[in-house]
mmCIF file of C-alpha atoms in Angstrom:
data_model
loop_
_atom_site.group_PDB
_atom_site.id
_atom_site.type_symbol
_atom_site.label_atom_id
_atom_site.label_comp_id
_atom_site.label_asym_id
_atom_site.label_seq_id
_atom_site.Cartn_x
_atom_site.Cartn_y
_atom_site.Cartn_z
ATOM 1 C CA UNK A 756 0.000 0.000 0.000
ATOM 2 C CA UNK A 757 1.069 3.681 -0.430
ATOM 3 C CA UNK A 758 2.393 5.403 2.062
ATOM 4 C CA UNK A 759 -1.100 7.951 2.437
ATOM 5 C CA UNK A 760 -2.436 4.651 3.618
ATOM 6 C CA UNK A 761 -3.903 4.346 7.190
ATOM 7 C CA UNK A 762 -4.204 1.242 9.112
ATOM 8 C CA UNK A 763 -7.703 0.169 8.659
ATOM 9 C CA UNK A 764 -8.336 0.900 5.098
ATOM 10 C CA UNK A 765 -11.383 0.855 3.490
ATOM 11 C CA UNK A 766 -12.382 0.254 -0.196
ATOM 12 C CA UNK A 767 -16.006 0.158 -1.586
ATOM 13 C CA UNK A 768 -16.809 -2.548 -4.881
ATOM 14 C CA UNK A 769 -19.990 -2.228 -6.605
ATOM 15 C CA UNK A 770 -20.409 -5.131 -9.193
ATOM 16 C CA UNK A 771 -23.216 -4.991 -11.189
ATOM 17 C CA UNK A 772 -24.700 -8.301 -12.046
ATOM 18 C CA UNK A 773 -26.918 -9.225 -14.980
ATOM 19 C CA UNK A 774 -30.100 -10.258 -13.075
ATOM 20 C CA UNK A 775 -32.913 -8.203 -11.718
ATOM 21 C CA UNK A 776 -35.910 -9.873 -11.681
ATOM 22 C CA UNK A 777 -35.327 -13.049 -9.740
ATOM 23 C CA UNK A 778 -34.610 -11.478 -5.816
ATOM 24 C CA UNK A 779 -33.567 -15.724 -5.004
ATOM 25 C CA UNK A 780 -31.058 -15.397 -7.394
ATOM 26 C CA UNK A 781 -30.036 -11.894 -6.879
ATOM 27 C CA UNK A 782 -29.926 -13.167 -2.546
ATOM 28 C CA UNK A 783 -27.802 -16.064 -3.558
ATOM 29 C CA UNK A 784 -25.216 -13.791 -5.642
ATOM 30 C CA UNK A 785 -25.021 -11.351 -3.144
ATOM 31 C CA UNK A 786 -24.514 -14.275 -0.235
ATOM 32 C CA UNK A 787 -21.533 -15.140 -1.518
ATOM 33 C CA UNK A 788 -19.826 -11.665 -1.019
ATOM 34 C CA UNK A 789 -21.657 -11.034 2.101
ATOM 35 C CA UNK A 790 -20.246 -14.445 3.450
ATOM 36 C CA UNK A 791 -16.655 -13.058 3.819
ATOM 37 C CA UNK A 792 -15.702 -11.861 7.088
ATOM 38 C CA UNK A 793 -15.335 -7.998 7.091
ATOM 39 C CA UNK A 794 -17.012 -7.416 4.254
ATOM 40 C CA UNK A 795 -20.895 -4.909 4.692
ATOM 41 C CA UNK A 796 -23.328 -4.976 1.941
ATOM 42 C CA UNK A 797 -24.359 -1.613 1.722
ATOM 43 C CA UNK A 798 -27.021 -1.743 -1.059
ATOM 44 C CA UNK A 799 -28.944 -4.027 -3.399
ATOM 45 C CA UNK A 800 -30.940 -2.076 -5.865
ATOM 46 C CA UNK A 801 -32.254 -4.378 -8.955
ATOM 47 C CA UNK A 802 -33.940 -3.298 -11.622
ATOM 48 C CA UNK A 803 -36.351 -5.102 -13.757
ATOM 49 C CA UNK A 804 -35.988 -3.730 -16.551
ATOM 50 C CA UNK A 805 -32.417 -3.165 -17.366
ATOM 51 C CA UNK A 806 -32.130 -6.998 -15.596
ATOM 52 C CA UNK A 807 -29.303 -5.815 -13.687
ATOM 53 C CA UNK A 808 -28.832 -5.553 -10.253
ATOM 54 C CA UNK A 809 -26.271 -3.085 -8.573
ATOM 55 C CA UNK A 810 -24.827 -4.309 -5.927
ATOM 56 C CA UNK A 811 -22.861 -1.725 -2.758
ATOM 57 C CA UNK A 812 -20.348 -4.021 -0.937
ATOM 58 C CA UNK A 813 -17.787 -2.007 1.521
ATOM 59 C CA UNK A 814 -14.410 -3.843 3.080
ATOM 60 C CA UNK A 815 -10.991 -4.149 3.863
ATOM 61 C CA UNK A 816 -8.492 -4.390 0.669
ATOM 62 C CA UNK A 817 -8.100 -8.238 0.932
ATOM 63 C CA UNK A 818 -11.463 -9.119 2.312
ATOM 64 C CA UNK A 819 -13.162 -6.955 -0.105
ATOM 65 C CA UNK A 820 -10.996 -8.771 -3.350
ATOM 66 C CA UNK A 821 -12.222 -11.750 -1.549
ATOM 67 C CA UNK A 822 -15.873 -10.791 -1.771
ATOM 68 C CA UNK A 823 -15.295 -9.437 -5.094
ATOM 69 C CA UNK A 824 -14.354 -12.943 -6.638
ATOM 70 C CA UNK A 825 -17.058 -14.952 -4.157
ATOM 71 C CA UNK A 826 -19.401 -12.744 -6.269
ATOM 72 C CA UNK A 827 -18.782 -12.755 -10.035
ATOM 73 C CA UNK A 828 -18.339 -17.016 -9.545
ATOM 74 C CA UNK A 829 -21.143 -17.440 -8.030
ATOM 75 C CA UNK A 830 -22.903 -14.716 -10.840
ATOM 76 C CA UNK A 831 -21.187 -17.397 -13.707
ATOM 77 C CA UNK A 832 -22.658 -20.371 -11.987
ATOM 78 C CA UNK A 833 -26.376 -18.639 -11.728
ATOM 79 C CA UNK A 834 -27.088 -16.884 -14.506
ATOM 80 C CA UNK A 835 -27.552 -17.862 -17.609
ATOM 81 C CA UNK A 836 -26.889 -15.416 -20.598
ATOM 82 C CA UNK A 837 -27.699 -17.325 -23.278
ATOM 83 C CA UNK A 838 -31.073 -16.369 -21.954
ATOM 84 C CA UNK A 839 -30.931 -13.251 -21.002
ATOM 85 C CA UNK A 840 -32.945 -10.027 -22.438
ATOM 86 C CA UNK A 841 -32.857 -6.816 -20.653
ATOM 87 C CA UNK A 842 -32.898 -3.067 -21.392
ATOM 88 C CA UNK A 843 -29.267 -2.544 -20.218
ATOM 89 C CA UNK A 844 -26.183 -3.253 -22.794
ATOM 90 C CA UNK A 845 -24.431 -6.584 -20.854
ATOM 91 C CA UNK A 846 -20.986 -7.987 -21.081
ATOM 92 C CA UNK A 847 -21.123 -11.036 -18.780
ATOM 93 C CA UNK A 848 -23.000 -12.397 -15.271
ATOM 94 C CA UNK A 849 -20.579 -9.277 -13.772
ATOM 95 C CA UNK A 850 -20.524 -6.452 -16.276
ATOM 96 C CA UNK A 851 -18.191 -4.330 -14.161
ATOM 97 C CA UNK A 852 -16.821 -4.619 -10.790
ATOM 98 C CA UNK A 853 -14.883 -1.015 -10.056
ATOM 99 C CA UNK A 854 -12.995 -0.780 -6.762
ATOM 100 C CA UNK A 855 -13.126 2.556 -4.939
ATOM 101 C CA UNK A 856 -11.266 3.893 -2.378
ATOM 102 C CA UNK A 857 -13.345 5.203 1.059
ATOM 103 C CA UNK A 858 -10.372 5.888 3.184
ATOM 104 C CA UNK A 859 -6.818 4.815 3.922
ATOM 105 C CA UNK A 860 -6.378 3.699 0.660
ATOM 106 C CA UNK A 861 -5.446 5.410 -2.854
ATOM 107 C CA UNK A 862 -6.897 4.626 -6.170
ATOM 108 C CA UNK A 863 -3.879 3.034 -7.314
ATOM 109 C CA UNK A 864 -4.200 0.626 -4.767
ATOM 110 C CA UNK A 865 -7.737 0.187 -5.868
ATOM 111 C CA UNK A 866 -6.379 -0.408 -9.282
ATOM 112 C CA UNK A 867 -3.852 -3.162 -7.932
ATOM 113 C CA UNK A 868 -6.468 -5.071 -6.114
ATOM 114 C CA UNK A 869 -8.486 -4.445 -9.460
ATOM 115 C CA UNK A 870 -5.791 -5.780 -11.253
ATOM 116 C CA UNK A 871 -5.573 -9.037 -9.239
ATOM 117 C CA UNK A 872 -9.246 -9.947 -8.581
ATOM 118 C CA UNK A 873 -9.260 -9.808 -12.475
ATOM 119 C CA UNK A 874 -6.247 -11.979 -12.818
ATOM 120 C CA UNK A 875 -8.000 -14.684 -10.512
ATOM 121 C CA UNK A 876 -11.110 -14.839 -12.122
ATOM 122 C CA UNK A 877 -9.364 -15.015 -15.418
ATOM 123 C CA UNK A 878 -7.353 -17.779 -14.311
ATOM 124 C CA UNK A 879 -9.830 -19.966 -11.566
ATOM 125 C CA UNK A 880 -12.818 -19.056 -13.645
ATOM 126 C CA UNK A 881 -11.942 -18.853 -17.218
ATOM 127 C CA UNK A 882 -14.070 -16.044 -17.534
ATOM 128 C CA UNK A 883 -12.196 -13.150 -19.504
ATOM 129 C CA UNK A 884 -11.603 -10.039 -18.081
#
């Protein structure tokens, strides 16, 4: 981390996920991130018609790239695109997952722990990023 960094940093990830009408698939997707220890879910807001749901998680830098990965796998394994019709232009289960710095933490970090969580899910997954 950079040296602006405090100790208990804090970085915010808001994936947005390619469902919005089915809340026991949206609950199961977001279960998986909100299973990691340290990490809050802030905010759920789906939409039905875009199909996407946007999701507010808030953690620690490794906790949070943690939550981050729980997330989009669990997206891959429950939604199925091949299906999927909705207002909103989609890329994938997880159409973006930014990381943003709250506090103790630049954006460059944010970029780093980008960097990896896309790495992993590139490599575990075979999803590209």
């Amino acid at each position: 981390m950079t040296a602006d960094s405090q100790e208990n940093p804090l970085v915010e990830c808001v994936p947005n996920i390619s469902e919005g009408r089915d809340r026991a698939t949206i609950d199961l997707i977001v279960a998986a991130a909100a299973a990691v220890a340290e990490v809050e879910v802030l905010d759920v807001d789906p939409g039905a018609d875009t199909h996407r749901t946007v999701i507010t998680l808030v953690g620690p830098p490794a906790p949070i790239a943690e939550a981050a990965f729980q997330l989009v796998k669990k997206a891959a394994e429950l939604i199925d695109m091949t299906t999927h019709q909705g207002a909103h232009a989609r890329h994938g289960a997880t159409d973006v997952c930014p990381f943003i710095p709250v506090s103790g933490i630049s954006m460059e970090d944010c970029i780093e722990i980008a960097r990896g969580v896309g790495k992993r899910i590139g490599d575990e997954l075979g999803i590209p990023v």
